[in-house]
Amino acid sequence: MSKKINTRRIAELALGLALTGAILISLVLVANKNKPSDGDTSAGVSYLEEAGKNDPHELDRYVSERDREQEERRKEEERKRLEEMEREERLAEIKRRQDELRADYEKRIAEIESGEKDIWTCFGDSVIMGDSRAVGFYYFKFLPHAQVLAAGGDTIRNIKEHFNDLKELKPKYLYLCYGLNDAGIGFWKEGDSYAAEVMEIADELHELLPGTVIVFSSILPATEEAVAKSPSWRRIPDFCAKVKAICGEHDLVYADNDTIAAEHMDTWQPDGVHVNQLFYPIWGRNLVAAALRYEEEKAVAALEDDYMLDGRGGTSETSESEASKQPEESKQPEESKQPEVSKQPEESKQPEESKQPEESKPAQSEDDNKKADLDTLRAEAAAETAYIESRLKTLVAQDAEKWQPVKDRYDGIASGKTNVWTCFDDSIIMGDSRACGFFVFKFLPGTRTIAYGGDTIRNIREHFDELKSINPKNVFLCYGLNDAGIGFWKDGTQYADELAAICADLHALLPETRIIFSSILPATEEAYQKSPSWRRIPGFNAEVRARAAEMGIIYCDNDLTAAEHMDCWQPDGVHINQLFYPLWARNMLISVIKDEIK
């Protein structure tokens, strides 16, 4: 009996052990399924032991909580994965559309640079500003005069004089083509000060024209021969480098012309600084390409900004419109604002026509005054001619052997029978861009002229060594365009004072040489209105004329010759065409003869 009881107890004990083992196995499986991190293992084991002792339902709640947390982690990971996929898709779309933009711009730039596209059709909504080199854009009839605000002798300091013009024109593109005088005159001794002033003006231009792309055309270089004669042009690379370095800070586009200049130096004129008409299309293409590359980068950056702000793969109205609109606007520069620029001359005429009845009498009075002035000049010239002829007749009667050749020379020059250019073999002409015409138009060889665009009388001393080696019989000083325009001298007295000092040094250097000051040629009324500083020309001339004898120089009066031939003035109102040079030369030679017979 006891044996059966023991057997039954053993069986119950075994069953109990089996059940206990099953429960432990279940707990282990649950623990493995929700296995905590290493840092939480001890806490988890303690929790399970405690839960098993106290409340079986606590274990269920624990397992349920752990499952919920794990599901949340899974959903968070899935959300992040989807967001990353969406971001990558959005970036891929951005890159695709940026590539399309770049391809569009590069295609148009390639058409321009290859010459496939007529470059001048790209300037329909543009304005070019600059000096005598920029004048060529309209002088050679590439662009209408209304789109070119340029004049010989100008520097960046003349830009503000045209703010009203610019505000009225509202160009989409503004090209600044200065530098010839900026480097040559001496307002700025080094590149840092020049670049600082360029940026000040650029900031003012942005404020005046907030929607305009402003391009700084790097200063075209001078030839080595020109630099040797006028060392101030050696500053051009430094000026350009300093401007280029800070253009980006002021949203100013830098058009680098170094490569095209180096490849086309054969298009430079004999003065070594001006360029002939073959260079202008090349220059124009480079300017437009620089503006388009700037627009390309702006459009690409704006597209990326819009996509990022939108956050939906670039499907917003803003990103779509900007991405599609930018190329369209830049594709049609000649159509967008051409009417405004082309109408400018007509619009400016309308007020004149409407006011014509009121102004007719004053205009007639002004014409009468001009006619009276011209009559006075002609009377003075007739009296002077009579004096020369009478004086020569007297001198020939006294000593025919000495004076007959002089009379013959005068008669030939005055009548036009003598080739005036044969009379300059023992002479040197010095001057500015107007004097350059003596050799640019091939009237005289380069060895007879020492003239450079932007020069003033202050450049004369730079050529003393050259003058001493030539030792000419006559030196003709043909300056004044920049002398009156730049502002070194506020009035004729200051100008004559400095000229006297220079001439004294010239006399010491060349004691046997005649020095002839050619009176400063005037500007047209239109040029005076654009640059009022040229109105000082008559005052400068009057003071030099009054003191010529004191300076020991000959004064050549060009007033009548200029007044009778203003049709020879170029569209910029200050330079002259080739028809005027023989008249100018004849006038200077007669002034020498007049001095000989005193």
Coordinates of C-alpha atoms in Angstrom, one line a residue:
M1 CA 0.0 0.0 0.0
S2 CA 2.7 2.4 1.0
K3 CA 4.5 1.5 -2.2
K4 CA 1.5 2.6 -4.3
I5 CA 1.3 5.8 -2.5
N6 CA 5.0 6.5 -3.1
T7 CA 4.6 5.7 -6.8
R8 CA 1.7 8.1 -7.1
R9 CA 3.5 10.9 -5.3
I10 CA 6.5 10.4 -7.6
A11 CA 4.2 10.6 -10.6
E12 CA 2.6 13.8 -9.3
L13 CA 6.0 15.3 -8.6
A14 CA 7.2 14.4 -12.1
L15 CA 4.1 16.0 -13.5
G16 CA 4.7 19.1 -11.5
L17 CA 8.3 19.2 -12.7
A18 CA 7.1 18.8 -16.2
L19 CA 4.6 21.6 -15.9
T20 CA 7.2 23.8 -14.3
G21 CA 9.7 23.0 -17.1
A22 CA 7.0 23.9 -19.7
I23 CA 6.3 27.2 -18.1
L24 CA 10.0 28.0 -17.9
I25 CA 10.5 27.1 -21.6
S26 CA 7.6 29.4 -22.5
L27 CA 9.1 32.2 -20.5
V28 CA 12.5 31.7 -22.2
L29 CA 10.8 31.8 -25.6
V30 CA 8.9 35.0 -24.7
A31 CA 12.1 36.5 -23.3
N32 CA 14.1 35.7 -26.5
K33 CA 11.3 37.2 -28.6
N34 CA 11.4 40.5 -26.7
K35 CA 15.0 40.3 -25.8
P36 CA 16.1 43.6 -24.3
S37 CA 19.4 45.3 -25.0
D38 CA 22.5 44.4 -23.1
G39 CA 22.0 47.4 -20.9
D40 CA 18.5 46.2 -19.9
T41 CA 19.1 42.5 -19.5
S42 CA 19.5 42.5 -15.7
A43 CA 16.4 44.7 -15.3
G44 CA 14.4 42.4 -17.6
V45 CA 15.4 39.2 -15.8
S46 CA 14.5 40.7 -12.5
Y47 CA 11.2 42.0 -13.9
L48 CA 10.3 38.5 -15.2
E49 CA 11.2 36.7 -12.0
E50 CA 9.1 39.2 -10.1
A51 CA 6.2 39.1 -12.5
G52 CA 6.1 35.3 -12.5
K53 CA 5.9 35.3 -8.7
N54 CA 3.2 38.0 -8.3
D55 CA 0.8 38.2 -11.3
P56 CA 0.7 36.0 -14.4
H57 CA -1.3 38.8 -16.2
E58 CA 1.5 41.2 -15.7
L59 CA 3.6 39.2 -18.0
D60 CA 1.0 39.5 -20.8
R61 CA 0.9 43.2 -20.3
Y62 CA 4.7 43.4 -20.5
V63 CA 4.8 41.4 -23.7
S64 CA 2.0 43.5 -25.3
E65 CA 3.8 46.7 -24.5
R66 CA 7.1 45.4 -25.9
D67 CA 5.3 44.4 -29.1
R68 CA 3.7 47.9 -29.4
E69 CA 7.0 49.7 -29.0
Q70 CA 8.7 47.5 -31.6
E71 CA 5.9 48.2 -34.1
E72 CA 6.3 51.9 -33.6
R73 CA 10.1 51.6 -34.2
R74 CA 9.4 49.6 -37.4
K75 CA 6.9 52.2 -38.7
E76 CA 9.4 55.1 -37.9
E77 CA 12.2 53.2 -39.8
E78 CA 9.8 52.7 -42.7
R79 CA 8.8 56.4 -42.7
K80 CA 12.5 57.5 -42.7
R81 CA 13.2 55.1 -45.6
L82 CA 10.3 56.5 -47.6
E83 CA 11.4 60.1 -46.9
E84 CA 15.0 59.2 -48.0
M85 CA 13.6 57.7 -51.2
E86 CA 11.5 60.8 -51.8
R87 CA 14.5 63.1 -51.2
E88 CA 16.7 61.1 -53.6
E89 CA 13.9 61.3 -56.2
R90 CA 13.5 65.0 -55.7
L91 CA 17.3 65.6 -56.0
A92 CA 17.3 63.5 -59.1
E93 CA 14.5 65.6 -60.6
I94 CA 16.4 68.8 -59.6
K95 CA 19.5 67.5 -61.3
R96 CA 17.6 66.5 -64.4
R97 CA 16.0 70.0 -64.8
Q98 CA 19.3 71.7 -64.0
D99 CA 21.0 69.7 -66.7
E100 CA 18.2 70.7 -69.1
L101 CA 18.7 74.4 -68.2
R102 CA 22.5 74.2 -68.6
A103 CA 22.1 72.4 -71.9
D104 CA 19.7 75.1 -73.1
Y105 CA 22.1 77.9 -72.1
E106 CA 25.2 76.2 -73.4
K107 CA 23.5 75.6 -76.7
R108 CA 22.7 79.3 -77.0
I109 CA 26.2 80.3 -75.9
A110 CA 27.8 78.0 -78.4
E111 CA 25.6 79.5 -81.2
I112 CA 26.9 83.0 -80.1
E113 CA 30.5 82.1 -79.7
S114 CA 30.6 80.2 -83.0
G115 CA 29.1 83.2 -84.9
E116 CA 26.1 81.1 -86.0
K117 CA 23.8 83.7 -84.4
D118 CA 23.9 87.3 -85.4
I119 CA 25.4 88.8 -82.2
W120 CA 23.8 92.2 -82.6
T121 CA 20.3 90.8 -82.3
C122 CA 21.2 89.9 -78.7
F123 CA 21.6 93.6 -77.8
G124 CA 18.0 94.6 -78.3
D125 CA 17.4 95.3 -74.6
S126 CA 21.0 96.3 -73.7
V127 CA 23.0 99.5 -73.2
I128 CA 26.8 99.8 -73.6
M129 CA 28.6 102.5 -71.6
G130 CA 32.3 103.3 -72.1
D131 CA 35.1 105.4 -73.6
S132 CA 36.4 106.0 -77.1
R133 CA 36.8 102.2 -77.6
A134 CA 33.1 101.7 -76.8
V135 CA 32.2 104.5 -79.2
G136 CA 33.1 102.0 -82.0
F137 CA 29.9 100.0 -81.3
Y138 CA 27.8 102.7 -82.9
Y139 CA 30.5 104.4 -85.0
F140 CA 30.9 101.3 -87.1
K141 CA 27.1 101.0 -87.1
F142 CA 26.9 97.7 -85.2
L143 CA 24.4 99.2 -82.7
P144 CA 22.1 102.3 -82.7
H145 CA 23.6 105.4 -81.0
A146 CA 20.7 105.4 -78.5
Q147 CA 22.0 102.2 -77.0
V148 CA 25.6 103.3 -76.6
L149 CA 26.4 105.9 -73.9
A150 CA 30.1 106.4 -74.6
A151 CA 32.5 109.2 -75.3
G152 CA 36.2 109.7 -75.8
G153 CA 38.0 110.5 -72.5
D154 CA 35.3 109.0 -70.3
T155 CA 36.0 107.0 -67.2
I156 CA 33.8 105.1 -64.7
R157 CA 33.3 108.5 -63.0
N158 CA 31.1 109.6 -66.0
I159 CA 28.6 106.8 -65.4
K160 CA 26.5 108.8 -62.9
E161 CA 26.1 111.6 -65.5
H162 CA 23.9 109.1 -67.4
F163 CA 21.7 107.9 -64.6
N164 CA 18.6 109.7 -66.0
D165 CA 19.2 108.1 -69.4
L166 CA 19.5 104.7 -67.8
K167 CA 16.4 105.1 -65.7
E168 CA 14.5 106.0 -68.9
L169 CA 15.9 103.2 -71.0
K170 CA 15.6 100.5 -68.2
P171 CA 17.9 98.0 -70.0
K172 CA 17.9 94.3 -69.1
Y173 CA 21.7 94.2 -69.6
L174 CA 24.2 97.0 -69.0
Y175 CA 27.8 96.5 -70.2
L176 CA 30.5 98.8 -68.7
C177 CA 33.3 99.1 -71.2
Y178 CA 35.7 101.6 -69.6
G179 CA 39.4 101.4 -68.7
L180 CA 41.5 103.1 -71.3
N181 CA 41.4 106.4 -69.5
D182 CA 40.9 104.9 -66.0
A183 CA 44.3 103.3 -66.1
G184 CA 45.9 106.0 -68.1
I185 CA 44.9 109.2 -66.4
G186 CA 45.9 108.7 -62.8
F187 CA 42.7 109.1 -60.7
W188 CA 43.5 105.7 -59.2
K189 CA 47.1 104.8 -58.5
E190 CA 46.5 101.0 -57.9
G191 CA 43.8 98.4 -58.4
D192 CA 42.3 98.3 -54.9
S193 CA 41.1 101.9 -55.0
Y194 CA 39.8 101.5 -58.5
A195 CA 37.9 98.3 -57.7
A196 CA 36.4 99.9 -54.6
E197 CA 35.0 102.8 -56.7
V198 CA 33.7 100.4 -59.4
M199 CA 31.8 98.5 -56.7
E200 CA 30.4 101.7 -55.2
I201 CA 29.0 102.7 -58.6
A202 CA 27.8 99.1 -59.2
D203 CA 25.8 99.2 -56.0
E204 CA 24.2 102.5 -57.0
L205 CA 23.4 101.1 -60.4
H206 CA 21.7 98.1 -58.8
E207 CA 19.6 100.5 -56.7
L208 CA 18.7 102.5 -59.8
L209 CA 18.1 99.4 -62.0
P210 CA 17.1 96.5 -59.7
G211 CA 16.3 94.1 -62.5
T212 CA 19.3 94.8 -64.7
V213 CA 22.2 92.4 -65.2
I214 CA 25.4 94.6 -65.0
V215 CA 28.5 93.3 -66.7
F216 CA 32.0 94.8 -66.2
S217 CA 34.0 94.2 -69.4
S218 CA 37.6 93.6 -68.4
I219 CA 39.8 96.4 -69.6
L220 CA 41.3 95.7 -73.0
P221 CA 45.1 95.7 -72.9
A222 CA 47.5 98.0 -74.8
T223 CA 50.2 96.7 -77.1
E224 CA 53.8 96.4 -75.7
E225 CA 54.8 99.4 -77.9
A226 CA 52.0 101.5 -76.4
V227 CA 52.8 100.5 -72.9
A228 CA 56.5 101.4 -73.5
K229 CA 55.4 104.9 -74.5
S230 CA 52.8 105.3 -71.8
P231 CA 53.7 103.1 -68.8
S232 CA 50.5 104.0 -66.9
W233 CA 48.8 101.3 -69.0
R234 CA 50.8 98.7 -67.2
R235 CA 48.3 99.0 -64.4
I236 CA 45.5 97.5 -66.5
P237 CA 46.1 93.9 -65.3
D238 CA 46.1 94.9 -61.7
F239 CA 42.9 97.0 -62.1
C240 CA 41.2 94.0 -63.8
A241 CA 42.4 91.5 -61.2
K242 CA 41.2 93.5 -58.2
V243 CA 37.7 94.1 -59.9
K244 CA 37.4 90.4 -60.7
A245 CA 38.2 89.4 -57.2
I246 CA 35.2 91.2 -55.6
C247 CA 32.6 91.2 -58.4
G248 CA 30.7 88.3 -56.8
E249 CA 30.2 90.3 -53.6
H250 CA 28.4 93.0 -55.5
D251 CA 26.4 90.9 -58.0
L252 CA 28.5 92.3 -60.8
V253 CA 29.3 90.0 -63.8
Y254 CA 32.9 90.0 -64.9
A255 CA 33.5 89.5 -68.6
D256 CA 37.1 88.4 -69.1
N257 CA 38.4 89.6 -72.4
D258 CA 42.1 88.4 -71.9
T259 CA 41.8 85.4 -74.2
I260 CA 40.0 87.1 -77.1
A261 CA 42.4 90.1 -76.9
A262 CA 45.5 87.8 -76.9
E263 CA 44.1 85.9 -79.9
H264 CA 43.2 89.0 -81.9
M265 CA 45.9 91.6 -81.2
D266 CA 46.2 92.0 -85.0
T267 CA 42.9 94.0 -84.8
W268 CA 44.6 96.7 -82.6
Q269 CA 45.0 100.0 -84.4
P270 CA 48.5 101.5 -84.8
D271 CA 48.2 103.6 -81.6
G272 CA 48.3 100.3 -79.7
V273 CA 45.1 100.9 -77.6
H274 CA 42.1 101.3 -80.0
V275 CA 40.7 98.4 -82.0
N276 CA 39.4 98.2 -85.5
Q277 CA 35.9 97.2 -86.6
L278 CA 36.9 93.5 -86.9
F279 CA 37.2 93.2 -83.1
Y280 CA 33.8 94.5 -82.1
P281 CA 31.7 91.3 -83.1
I282 CA 34.3 89.2 -81.1
W283 CA 34.0 91.6 -78.1
G284 CA 30.2 91.6 -78.4
R285 CA 30.0 87.8 -78.3
N286 CA 32.2 87.6 -75.2
L287 CA 30.0 90.1 -73.4
V288 CA 26.8 88.4 -74.2
A289 CA 28.2 85.0 -73.3
A290 CA 29.3 86.3 -69.9
A291 CA 25.8 87.6 -69.2
L292 CA 24.2 84.3 -70.3
R293 CA 26.6 82.2 -68.1
Y294 CA 25.6 84.5 -65.1
E295 CA 21.9 84.0 -65.9
E296 CA 22.5 80.2 -66.2
E297 CA 24.0 79.9 -62.7
K298 CA 21.3 82.1 -61.3
A299 CA 18.5 80.0 -62.9
V300 CA 20.1 76.7 -61.8
A301 CA 20.5 78.0 -58.2
A302 CA 16.9 79.4 -58.1
L303 CA 15.5 76.1 -59.4
E304 CA 17.2 74.2 -56.6
D305 CA 16.1 76.7 -53.9
D306 CA 12.5 76.4 -55.2
Y307 CA 12.5 72.6 -55.1
M308 CA 13.9 72.5 -51.6
L309 CA 11.4 75.0 -50.3
D310 CA 8.5 73.2 -52.0
G311 CA 9.6 69.8 -50.5
R312 CA 7.3 67.9 -52.9
G313 CA 9.7 67.1 -55.7
G314 CA 9.3 70.5 -57.5
T315 CA 5.6 70.3 -58.3
S316 CA 4.7 73.7 -56.9
E317 CA 3.6 76.6 -59.1
T318 CA 6.6 78.6 -58.1
S319 CA 9.2 76.1 -59.1
E320 CA 7.4 75.2 -62.3
S321 CA 7.0 78.8 -63.4
E322 CA 10.5 79.8 -62.5
A323 CA 12.0 76.8 -64.2
S324 CA 10.0 77.3 -67.3
K325 CA 10.1 81.1 -67.4
Q326 CA 13.8 81.7 -67.0
P327 CA 15.0 80.2 -70.3
E328 CA 12.1 81.9 -72.2
E329 CA 13.0 85.3 -70.9
S330 CA 16.7 84.9 -71.7
K331 CA 15.9 83.4 -75.1
Q332 CA 14.3 86.6 -76.3
P333 CA 16.4 89.6 -75.2
E334 CA 15.9 91.3 -78.6
E335 CA 12.1 91.1 -78.4
S336 CA 11.5 91.9 -74.8
K337 CA 12.5 95.5 -74.7
Q338 CA 13.5 96.4 -78.2
P339 CA 10.5 98.7 -78.7
E340 CA 11.6 100.9 -75.7
V341 CA 15.2 101.3 -76.9
S342 CA 14.3 101.8 -80.6
K343 CA 11.5 104.3 -79.8
Q344 CA 13.8 106.4 -77.6
P345 CA 14.8 108.9 -80.3
E346 CA 11.1 109.3 -81.4
E347 CA 10.0 109.7 -77.8
S348 CA 12.6 112.4 -77.2
K349 CA 11.5 114.2 -80.3
Q350 CA 7.9 114.5 -79.3
P351 CA 8.4 117.1 -76.6
E352 CA 10.5 119.1 -79.1
E353 CA 7.8 119.0 -81.7
S354 CA 5.1 120.0 -79.3
K355 CA 7.1 122.9 -78.0
Q356 CA 8.2 124.0 -81.4
P357 CA 5.9 127.0 -81.8
E358 CA 7.0 128.4 -78.4
E359 CA 10.7 127.9 -79.1
S360 CA 10.9 128.9 -82.7
K361 CA 11.9 132.5 -82.1
P362 CA 14.7 131.7 -79.5
A363 CA 16.0 129.0 -81.9
Q364 CA 16.1 131.5 -84.7
S365 CA 17.9 134.0 -82.4
E366 CA 20.5 131.4 -81.5
D367 CA 21.1 130.7 -85.2
D368 CA 21.6 134.4 -85.8
N369 CA 24.1 134.5 -83.0
K370 CA 26.0 131.6 -84.4
K371 CA 26.0 133.2 -87.9
A372 CA 27.3 136.4 -86.4
D373 CA 30.1 134.6 -84.6
L374 CA 31.0 132.8 -87.8
D375 CA 31.0 136.1 -89.7
T376 CA 33.3 137.6 -87.1
L377 CA 35.7 134.6 -87.4
R378 CA 35.7 134.9 -91.2
A379 CA 36.4 138.6 -91.0
E380 CA 39.4 138.0 -88.6
A381 CA 40.7 135.2 -90.9
A382 CA 40.4 137.4 -94.0
A383 CA 42.3 140.2 -92.2
E384 CA 45.0 137.7 -91.1
T385 CA 45.3 136.3 -94.7
A386 CA 45.6 139.8 -96.1
Y387 CA 48.4 140.5 -93.5
I388 CA 50.3 137.3 -94.4
E389 CA 50.1 138.0 -98.1
S390 CA 51.1 141.6 -97.7
R391 CA 54.0 140.8 -95.4
L392 CA 55.3 138.1 -97.7
K393 CA 55.1 140.5 -100.7
T394 CA 57.2 143.0 -98.7
L395 CA 59.7 140.4 -97.6
V396 CA 60.2 139.0 -101.1
A397 CA 60.8 142.5 -102.4
Q398 CA 63.5 143.0 -99.8
D399 CA 65.2 139.6 -100.2
A400 CA 63.7 137.3 -102.8
E401 CA 66.3 134.6 -102.4
K402 CA 65.3 134.1 -98.8
W403 CA 61.6 134.7 -98.8
Q404 CA 60.4 133.5 -102.2
P405 CA 60.6 129.9 -101.1
V406 CA 58.5 130.7 -98.1
K407 CA 55.9 132.5 -100.2
D408 CA 55.7 129.6 -102.6
R409 CA 55.3 127.2 -99.7
Y410 CA 52.5 129.4 -98.3
D411 CA 50.7 129.8 -101.6
G412 CA 50.8 126.0 -102.2
I413 CA 49.5 125.2 -98.7
A414 CA 46.8 127.9 -98.7
S415 CA 45.5 127.0 -102.2
G416 CA 45.6 123.2 -101.6
K417 CA 48.0 122.6 -104.4
T418 CA 50.8 121.4 -102.1
N419 CA 50.5 118.0 -100.4
V420 CA 50.5 119.1 -96.8
W421 CA 51.8 115.8 -95.5
T422 CA 55.2 116.4 -97.2
C423 CA 55.6 119.4 -95.0
F424 CA 55.8 117.3 -91.8
D425 CA 59.0 115.5 -92.4
D426 CA 60.8 117.5 -89.7
S427 CA 57.9 117.7 -87.3
I428 CA 56.3 115.7 -84.5
I429 CA 52.6 115.7 -83.6
M430 CA 51.8 115.0 -80.0
G431 CA 48.3 114.6 -78.6
D432 CA 45.3 112.4 -77.6
S433 CA 42.9 110.2 -79.5
R434 CA 42.0 112.9 -82.0
A435 CA 45.7 113.3 -82.8
C436 CA 45.9 109.5 -83.3
G437 CA 43.9 110.0 -86.5
F438 CA 47.0 111.5 -88.2
F439 CA 48.5 108.0 -88.4
V440 CA 45.3 105.9 -88.0
F441 CA 44.1 107.3 -91.3
K442 CA 47.6 106.9 -92.7
F443 CA 48.3 110.6 -93.4
L444 CA 51.6 110.4 -91.4
P445 CA 53.8 107.5 -90.4
G446 CA 53.7 106.4 -86.7
T447 CA 57.2 107.8 -86.3
R448 CA 55.9 111.3 -86.8
T449 CA 53.2 111.1 -84.2
I450 CA 53.3 110.6 -80.4
A451 CA 49.6 110.3 -79.5
Y452 CA 47.5 108.1 -77.3
G453 CA 43.8 108.0 -76.4
G454 CA 43.3 109.5 -73.0
D455 CA 46.4 111.5 -72.9
T456 CA 46.7 115.1 -71.6
I457 CA 49.5 117.6 -71.6
R458 CA 50.7 115.9 -68.4
N459 CA 51.8 113.0 -70.6
I460 CA 54.2 115.1 -72.6
R461 CA 57.2 114.7 -70.2
E462 CA 56.9 110.9 -70.5
H463 CA 58.2 111.3 -74.1
F464 CA 61.2 113.6 -73.5
D465 CA 63.8 111.0 -74.2
E466 CA 62.0 110.1 -77.5
L467 CA 61.8 113.8 -78.5
K468 CA 65.5 114.4 -77.6
S469 CA 66.5 111.5 -79.9
I470 CA 64.4 112.8 -82.8
N471 CA 65.2 116.5 -82.2
P472 CA 62.3 117.8 -84.5
K473 CA 62.2 121.2 -86.0
N474 CA 58.5 121.6 -85.0
V475 CA 56.4 120.0 -82.2
F476 CA 52.7 120.4 -82.6
L477 CA 50.7 119.9 -79.3
C478 CA 47.2 118.6 -80.2
Y479 CA 45.7 117.9 -76.8
G480 CA 42.6 119.1 -75.0
L481 CA 39.8 116.5 -75.3
N482 CA 40.7 115.0 -72.0
D483 CA 42.4 118.1 -70.6
A484 CA 39.0 119.9 -70.5
G485 CA 36.9 116.8 -69.8
I486 CA 38.7 115.1 -67.0
G487 CA 39.0 117.8 -64.3
F488 CA 42.7 118.2 -63.5
W489 CA 42.3 121.9 -64.2
K490 CA 39.2 123.8 -63.1
D491 CA 39.8 126.8 -65.3
G492 CA 41.9 128.2 -68.1
T493 CA 44.4 129.9 -65.7
Q494 CA 45.3 126.7 -64.0
Y495 CA 45.7 125.0 -67.4
A496 CA 47.8 127.7 -68.9
D497 CA 50.1 127.7 -65.8
E498 CA 50.8 124.0 -66.1
L499 CA 51.3 124.3 -69.9
A500 CA 53.7 127.1 -69.4
A501 CA 55.8 125.0 -67.1
I502 CA 55.8 122.0 -69.5
C503 CA 56.8 124.3 -72.4
A504 CA 59.6 125.7 -70.4
D505 CA 61.0 122.2 -70.0
L506 CA 60.5 121.5 -73.7
H507 CA 62.4 124.7 -74.6
A508 CA 65.3 123.5 -72.3
L509 CA 65.2 120.1 -73.9
L510 CA 64.9 121.3 -77.5
P511 CA 66.2 124.9 -77.7
E512 CA 66.0 125.1 -81.5
T513 CA 62.5 123.6 -81.8
R514 CA 59.3 125.5 -82.5
I515 CA 56.4 124.6 -80.2
I516 CA 53.0 125.0 -81.6
F517 CA 49.9 124.7 -79.5
S518 CA 46.9 123.7 -81.6
S519 CA 43.8 125.2 -80.1
I520 CA 41.5 122.6 -78.6
L521 CA 38.9 121.5 -81.1
P522 CA 35.3 122.1 -79.8
A523 CA 32.6 119.5 -79.2
T524 CA 29.1 119.5 -80.7
E525 CA 26.2 121.0 -78.7
E526 CA 24.9 117.4 -78.1
A527 CA 28.3 116.4 -76.6
Y528 CA 28.3 119.5 -74.4
Q529 CA 24.9 118.5 -73.0
K530 CA 26.1 115.0 -72.2
S531 CA 29.5 116.2 -70.7
P532 CA 29.3 119.9 -69.6
S533 CA 33.0 119.8 -68.7
W534 CA 33.8 120.3 -72.3
R535 CA 32.2 123.8 -72.2
R536 CA 35.5 124.9 -70.6
I537 CA 37.3 124.5 -73.9
P538 CA 36.9 128.1 -75.1
G539 CA 38.2 129.3 -71.7
F540 CA 41.2 127.1 -71.9
N541 CA 42.0 128.3 -75.4
A542 CA 41.5 132.0 -74.6
E543 CA 44.0 131.8 -71.7
V544 CA 46.6 129.9 -73.7
R545 CA 46.2 132.3 -76.6
A546 CA 46.7 135.3 -74.3
R547 CA 49.9 133.9 -72.9
A548 CA 51.4 132.2 -75.9
A549 CA 54.0 134.9 -76.5
E550 CA 55.0 134.8 -72.9
M551 CA 55.4 131.0 -73.1
G552 CA 57.5 131.3 -76.3
I553 CA 55.0 129.1 -78.3
I554 CA 52.9 129.6 -81.4
Y555 CA 49.2 129.5 -81.0
C556 CA 47.3 127.9 -83.9
D557 CA 43.7 129.0 -83.9
N558 CA 41.3 126.3 -85.2
D559 CA 38.0 128.0 -84.4
L560 CA 37.1 129.0 -88.0
T561 CA 38.2 125.8 -89.5
A562 CA 36.1 123.8 -87.0
A563 CA 33.1 126.1 -87.3
E564 CA 33.0 125.7 -91.0
H565 CA 33.4 121.9 -91.0
M566 CA 31.4 120.6 -88.0
D567 CA 29.9 118.1 -90.5
C568 CA 33.3 116.3 -90.1
W569 CA 32.6 115.5 -86.4
Q570 CA 31.8 111.9 -85.6
P571 CA 28.5 110.9 -83.9
D572 CA 30.1 111.1 -80.4
G573 CA 30.4 114.9 -80.9
V574 CA 34.1 115.1 -80.1
H575 CA 36.1 113.0 -82.5
I576 CA 36.5 113.8 -86.2
N577 CA 36.5 111.9 -89.4
Q578 CA 39.4 111.7 -91.9
L579 CA 38.1 114.6 -94.0
F580 CA 39.0 117.1 -91.3
Y581 CA 42.7 116.1 -90.9
P582 CA 44.1 117.8 -94.1
L583 CA 42.2 121.0 -93.1
W584 CA 43.7 120.8 -89.6
A585 CA 47.2 120.1 -90.9
R586 CA 47.0 123.1 -93.3
N587 CA 45.9 125.4 -90.5
M588 CA 48.8 124.3 -88.3
L589 CA 51.4 124.8 -91.1
I590 CA 50.1 128.3 -91.9
S591 CA 50.4 129.2 -88.3
V592 CA 54.1 128.3 -88.5
I593 CA 54.6 130.4 -91.6
K594 CA 52.8 133.4 -89.9
D595 CA 55.3 133.1 -87.1
E596 CA 58.3 132.9 -89.5
I597 CA 57.4 136.2 -91.2
K598 CA 56.9 138.3 -88.0

